[in-house]
Tab-separated table of N, CA and C in Angstrom:
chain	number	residue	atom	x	y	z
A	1119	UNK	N	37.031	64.646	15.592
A	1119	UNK	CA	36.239	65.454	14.681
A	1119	UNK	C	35.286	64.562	13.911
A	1120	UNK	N	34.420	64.957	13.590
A	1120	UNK	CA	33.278	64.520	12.480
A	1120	UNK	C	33.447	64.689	11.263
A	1121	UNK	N	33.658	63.733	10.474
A	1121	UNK	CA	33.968	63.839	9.202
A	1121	UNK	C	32.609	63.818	8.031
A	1122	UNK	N	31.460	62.983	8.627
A	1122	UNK	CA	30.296	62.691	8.151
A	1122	UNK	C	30.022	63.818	7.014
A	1123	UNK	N	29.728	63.356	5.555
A	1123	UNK	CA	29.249	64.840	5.155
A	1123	UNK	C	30.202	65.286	4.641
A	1124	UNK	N	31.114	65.564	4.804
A	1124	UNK	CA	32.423	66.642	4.302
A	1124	UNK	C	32.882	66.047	3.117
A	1125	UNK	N	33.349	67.069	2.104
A	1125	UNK	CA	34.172	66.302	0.918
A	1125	UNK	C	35.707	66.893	1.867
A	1126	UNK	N	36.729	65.486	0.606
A	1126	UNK	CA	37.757	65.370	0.848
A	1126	UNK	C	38.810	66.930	0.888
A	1127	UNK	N	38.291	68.121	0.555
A	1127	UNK	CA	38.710	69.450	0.181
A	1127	UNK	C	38.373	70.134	2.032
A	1128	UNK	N	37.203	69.762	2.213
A	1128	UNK	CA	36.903	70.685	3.651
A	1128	UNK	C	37.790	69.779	4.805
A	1129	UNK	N	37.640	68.289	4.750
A	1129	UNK	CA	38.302	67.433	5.663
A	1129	UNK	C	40.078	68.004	5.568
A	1130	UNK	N	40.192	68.455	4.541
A	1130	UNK	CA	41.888	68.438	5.085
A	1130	UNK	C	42.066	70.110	5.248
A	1131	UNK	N	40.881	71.251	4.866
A	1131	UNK	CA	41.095	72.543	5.890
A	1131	UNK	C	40.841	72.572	7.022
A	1132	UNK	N	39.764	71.552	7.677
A	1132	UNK	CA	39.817	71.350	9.173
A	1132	UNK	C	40.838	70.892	10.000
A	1133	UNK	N	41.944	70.187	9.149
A	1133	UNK	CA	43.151	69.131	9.531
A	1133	UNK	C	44.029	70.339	9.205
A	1134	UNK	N	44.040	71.292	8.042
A	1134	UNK	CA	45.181	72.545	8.239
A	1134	UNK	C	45.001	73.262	9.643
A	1135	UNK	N	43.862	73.428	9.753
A	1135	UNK	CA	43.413	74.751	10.447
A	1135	UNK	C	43.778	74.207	12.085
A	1136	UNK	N	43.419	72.996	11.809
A	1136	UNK	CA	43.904	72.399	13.956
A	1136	UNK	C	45.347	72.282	13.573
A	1137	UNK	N	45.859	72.005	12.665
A	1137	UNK	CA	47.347	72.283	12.868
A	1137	UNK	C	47.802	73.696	13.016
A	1138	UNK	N	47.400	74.367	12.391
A	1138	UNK	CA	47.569	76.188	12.602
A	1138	UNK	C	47.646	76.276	14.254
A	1139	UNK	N	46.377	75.926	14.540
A	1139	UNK	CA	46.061	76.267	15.647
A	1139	UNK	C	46.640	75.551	16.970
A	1140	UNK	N	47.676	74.991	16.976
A	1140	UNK	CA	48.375	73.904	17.636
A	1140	UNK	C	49.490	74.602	16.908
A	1141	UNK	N	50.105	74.687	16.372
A	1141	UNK	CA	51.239	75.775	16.303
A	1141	UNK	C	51.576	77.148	16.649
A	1142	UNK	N	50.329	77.844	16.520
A	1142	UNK	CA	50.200	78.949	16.680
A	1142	UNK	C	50.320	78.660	18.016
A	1143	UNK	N	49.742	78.250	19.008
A	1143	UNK	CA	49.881	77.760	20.622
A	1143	UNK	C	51.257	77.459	20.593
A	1144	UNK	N	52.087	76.958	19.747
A	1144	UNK	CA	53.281	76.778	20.390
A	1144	UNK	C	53.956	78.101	20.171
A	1145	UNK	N	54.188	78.677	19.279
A	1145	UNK	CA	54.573	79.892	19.264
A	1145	UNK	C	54.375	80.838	20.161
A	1146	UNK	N	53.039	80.867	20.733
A	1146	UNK	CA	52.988	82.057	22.092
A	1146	UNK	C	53.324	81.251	23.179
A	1147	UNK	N	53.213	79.972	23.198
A	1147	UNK	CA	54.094	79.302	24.633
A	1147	UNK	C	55.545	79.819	24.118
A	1148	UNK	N	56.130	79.710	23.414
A	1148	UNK	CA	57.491	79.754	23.292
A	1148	UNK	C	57.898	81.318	23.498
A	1149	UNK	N	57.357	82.342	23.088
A	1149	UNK	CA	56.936	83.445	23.471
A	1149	UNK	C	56.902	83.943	24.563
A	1150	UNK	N	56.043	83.567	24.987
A	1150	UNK	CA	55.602	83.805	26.379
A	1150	UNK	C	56.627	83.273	28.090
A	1151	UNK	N	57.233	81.706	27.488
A	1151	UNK	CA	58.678	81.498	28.391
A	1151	UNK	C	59.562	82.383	28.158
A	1152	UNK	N	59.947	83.042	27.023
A	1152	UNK	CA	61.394	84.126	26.827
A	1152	UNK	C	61.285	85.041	27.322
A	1153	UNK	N	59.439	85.719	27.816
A	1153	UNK	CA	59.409	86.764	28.329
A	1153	UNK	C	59.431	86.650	29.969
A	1154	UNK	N	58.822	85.225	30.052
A	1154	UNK	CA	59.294	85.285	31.926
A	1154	UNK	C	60.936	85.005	31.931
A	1155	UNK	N	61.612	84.378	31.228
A	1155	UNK	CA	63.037	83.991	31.222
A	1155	UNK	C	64.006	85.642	31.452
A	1156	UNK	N	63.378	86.924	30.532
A	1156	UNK	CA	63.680	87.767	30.920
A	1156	UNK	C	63.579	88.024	31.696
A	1157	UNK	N	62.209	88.466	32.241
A	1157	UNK	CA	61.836	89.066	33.315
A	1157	UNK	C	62.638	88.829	34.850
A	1158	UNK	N	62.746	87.567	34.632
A	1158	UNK	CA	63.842	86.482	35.770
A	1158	UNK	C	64.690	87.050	35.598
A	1159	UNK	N	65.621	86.922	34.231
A	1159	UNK	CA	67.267	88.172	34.324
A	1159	UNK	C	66.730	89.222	35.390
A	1160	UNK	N	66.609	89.891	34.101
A	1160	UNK	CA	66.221	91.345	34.961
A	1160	UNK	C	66.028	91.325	36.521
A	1161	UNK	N	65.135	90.620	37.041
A	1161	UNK	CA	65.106	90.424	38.474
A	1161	UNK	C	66.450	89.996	39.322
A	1162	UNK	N	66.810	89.254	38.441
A	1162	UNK	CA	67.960	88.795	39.182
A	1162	UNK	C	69.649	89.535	38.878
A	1163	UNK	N	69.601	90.323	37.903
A	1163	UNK	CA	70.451	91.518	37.586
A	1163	UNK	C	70.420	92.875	38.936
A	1164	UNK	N	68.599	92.760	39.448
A	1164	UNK	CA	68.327	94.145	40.044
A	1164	UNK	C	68.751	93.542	41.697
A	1165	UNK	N	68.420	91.956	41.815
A	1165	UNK	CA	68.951	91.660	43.208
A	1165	UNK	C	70.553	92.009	43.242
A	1166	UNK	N	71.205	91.382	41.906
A	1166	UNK	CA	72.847	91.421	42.423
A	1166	UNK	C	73.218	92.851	42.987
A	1167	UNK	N	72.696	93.781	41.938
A	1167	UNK	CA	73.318	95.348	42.245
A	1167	UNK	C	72.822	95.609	43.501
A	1168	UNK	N	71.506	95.396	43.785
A	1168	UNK	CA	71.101	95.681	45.311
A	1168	UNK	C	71.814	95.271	46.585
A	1169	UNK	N	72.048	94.087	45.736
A	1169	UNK	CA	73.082	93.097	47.242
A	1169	UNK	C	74.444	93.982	47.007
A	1170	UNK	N	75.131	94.122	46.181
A	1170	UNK	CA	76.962	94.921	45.665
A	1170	UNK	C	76.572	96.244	46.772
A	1171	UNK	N	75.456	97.550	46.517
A	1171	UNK	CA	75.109	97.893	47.264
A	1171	UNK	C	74.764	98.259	48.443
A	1172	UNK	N	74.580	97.161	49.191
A	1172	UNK	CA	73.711	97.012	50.496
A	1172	UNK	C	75.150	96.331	51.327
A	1173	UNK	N	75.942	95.384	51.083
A	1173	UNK	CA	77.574	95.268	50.828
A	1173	UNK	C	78.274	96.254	51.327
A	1174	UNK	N	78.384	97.461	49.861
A	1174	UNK	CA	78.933	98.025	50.019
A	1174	UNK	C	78.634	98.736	51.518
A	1175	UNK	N	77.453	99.378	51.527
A	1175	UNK	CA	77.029	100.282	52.711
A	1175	UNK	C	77.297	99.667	53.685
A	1176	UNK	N	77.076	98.707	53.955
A	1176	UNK	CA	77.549	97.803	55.318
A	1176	UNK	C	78.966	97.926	55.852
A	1177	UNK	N	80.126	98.201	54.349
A	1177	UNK	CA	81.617	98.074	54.749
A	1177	UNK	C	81.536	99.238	55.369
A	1178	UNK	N	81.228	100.609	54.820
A	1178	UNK	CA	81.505	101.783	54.832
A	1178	UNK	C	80.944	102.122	56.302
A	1179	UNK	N	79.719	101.471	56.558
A	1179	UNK	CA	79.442	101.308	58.107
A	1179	UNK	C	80.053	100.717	58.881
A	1180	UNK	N	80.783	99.985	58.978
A	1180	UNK	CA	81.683	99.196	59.613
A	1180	UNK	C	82.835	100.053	60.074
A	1181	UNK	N	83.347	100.679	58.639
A	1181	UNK	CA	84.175	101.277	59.042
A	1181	UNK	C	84.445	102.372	59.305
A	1182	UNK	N	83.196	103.022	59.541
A	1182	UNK	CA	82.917	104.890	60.309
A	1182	UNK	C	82.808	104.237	61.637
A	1183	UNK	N	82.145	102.992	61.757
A	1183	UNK	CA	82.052	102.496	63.545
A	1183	UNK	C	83.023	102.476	64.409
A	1184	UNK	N	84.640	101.970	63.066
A	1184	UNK	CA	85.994	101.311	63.922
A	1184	UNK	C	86.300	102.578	64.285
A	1185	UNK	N	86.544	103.461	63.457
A	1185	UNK	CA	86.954	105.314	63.458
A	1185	UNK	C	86.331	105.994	64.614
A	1186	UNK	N	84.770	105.730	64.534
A	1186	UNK	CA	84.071	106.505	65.790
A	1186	UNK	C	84.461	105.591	67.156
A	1187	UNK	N	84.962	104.740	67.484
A	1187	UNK	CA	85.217	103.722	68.528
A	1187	UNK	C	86.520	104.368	68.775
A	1188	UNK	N	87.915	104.672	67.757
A	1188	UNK	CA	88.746	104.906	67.967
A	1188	UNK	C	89.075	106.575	68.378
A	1189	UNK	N	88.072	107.076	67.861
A	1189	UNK	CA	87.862	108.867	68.220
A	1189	UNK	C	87.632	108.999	69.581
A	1190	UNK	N	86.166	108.316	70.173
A	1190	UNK	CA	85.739	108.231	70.986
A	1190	UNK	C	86.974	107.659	72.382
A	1191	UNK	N	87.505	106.506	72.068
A	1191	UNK	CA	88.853	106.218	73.151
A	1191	UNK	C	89.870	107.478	73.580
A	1192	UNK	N	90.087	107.956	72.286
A	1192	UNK	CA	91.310	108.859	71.898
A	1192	UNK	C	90.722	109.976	72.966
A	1193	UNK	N	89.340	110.286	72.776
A	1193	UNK	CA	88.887	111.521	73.588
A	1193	UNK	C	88.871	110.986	74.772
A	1194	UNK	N	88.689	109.897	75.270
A	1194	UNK	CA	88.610	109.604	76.816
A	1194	UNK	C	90.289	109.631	77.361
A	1195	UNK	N	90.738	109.295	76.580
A	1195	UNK	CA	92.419	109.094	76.828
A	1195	UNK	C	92.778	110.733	77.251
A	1196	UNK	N	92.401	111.500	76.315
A	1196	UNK	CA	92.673	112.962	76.315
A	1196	UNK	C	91.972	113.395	77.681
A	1197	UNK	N	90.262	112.927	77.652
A	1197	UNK	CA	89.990	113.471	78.953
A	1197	UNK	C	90.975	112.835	80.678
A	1198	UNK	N	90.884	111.757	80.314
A	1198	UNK	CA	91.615	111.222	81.157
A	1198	UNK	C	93.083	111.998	81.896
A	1199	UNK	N	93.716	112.130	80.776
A	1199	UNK	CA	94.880	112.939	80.980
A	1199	UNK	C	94.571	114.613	81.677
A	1200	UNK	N	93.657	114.900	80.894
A	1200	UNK	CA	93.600	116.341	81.599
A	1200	UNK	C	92.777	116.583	82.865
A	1201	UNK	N	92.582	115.074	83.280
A	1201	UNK	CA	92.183	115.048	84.694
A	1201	UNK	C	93.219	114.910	85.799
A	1202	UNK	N	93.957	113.758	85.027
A	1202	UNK	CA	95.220	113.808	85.773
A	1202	UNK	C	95.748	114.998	86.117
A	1203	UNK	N	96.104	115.812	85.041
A	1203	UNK	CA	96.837	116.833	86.218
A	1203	UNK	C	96.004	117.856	86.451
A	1204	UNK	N	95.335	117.729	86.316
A	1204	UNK	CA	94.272	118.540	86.884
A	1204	UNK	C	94.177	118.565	88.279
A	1205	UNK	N	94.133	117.323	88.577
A	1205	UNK	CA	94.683	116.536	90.100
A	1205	UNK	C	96.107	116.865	90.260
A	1206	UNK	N	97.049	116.525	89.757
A	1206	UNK	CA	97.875	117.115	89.715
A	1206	UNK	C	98.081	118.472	90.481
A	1207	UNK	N	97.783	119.480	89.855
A	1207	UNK	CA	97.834	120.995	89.760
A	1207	UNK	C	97.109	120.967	91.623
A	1208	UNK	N	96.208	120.120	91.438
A	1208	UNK	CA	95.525	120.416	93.310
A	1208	UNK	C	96.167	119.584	94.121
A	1209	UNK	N	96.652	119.006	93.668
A	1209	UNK	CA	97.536	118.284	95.147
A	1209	UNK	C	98.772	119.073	94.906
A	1210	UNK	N	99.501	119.530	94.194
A	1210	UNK	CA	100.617	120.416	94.153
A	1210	UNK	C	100.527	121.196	94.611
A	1211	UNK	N	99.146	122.268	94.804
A	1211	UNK	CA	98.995	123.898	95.366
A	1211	UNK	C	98.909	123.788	96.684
């Protein structure tokens, strides 16, 4: 800064005022990290539930698959059988 000129009264409001102003900057930096620091939670709150979620659906798929695999046998077993004597019944007559 240029001091040339100035009485000792204006030289130290120019020296308040860049300090203001260099604080005040730290205050909205400091500000301004808490709000991405949230924002990060939050993001990372909305991944966990998504993943617990997406988890979950996966088990519940898994396990309508083992059920439909085991339905599906059960009915071939059944068809199976009622072929047998089905055969049965024609080689008997």
């Amino acid at each position: 800064m240029v001091f040339r000129g100035l009485s000792v009264d204006e030289i130290k409001q120019k020296a308040q005022s860049s300090f203001d102003t260099v604080e005040q900057r730290k205050r909205d930096a400091a500000k301004t990290v808490a709000a991405q620091q949230a924002t990060r939670d939050a993001v990372g709150a909305k991944m966990q539930r998504l993943k617990a979620l997406r988890e979950a659906k996966e088990a519940v798929d898994a396990q309508l698959a083992i059920e439909q695999a085991a339905a599906k046998k059960a009915a071939g077993a059944d068809k199976a059988k009622a072929a047998r004597k089905a055969k049965a019944k024609v080689v008997a007559a």
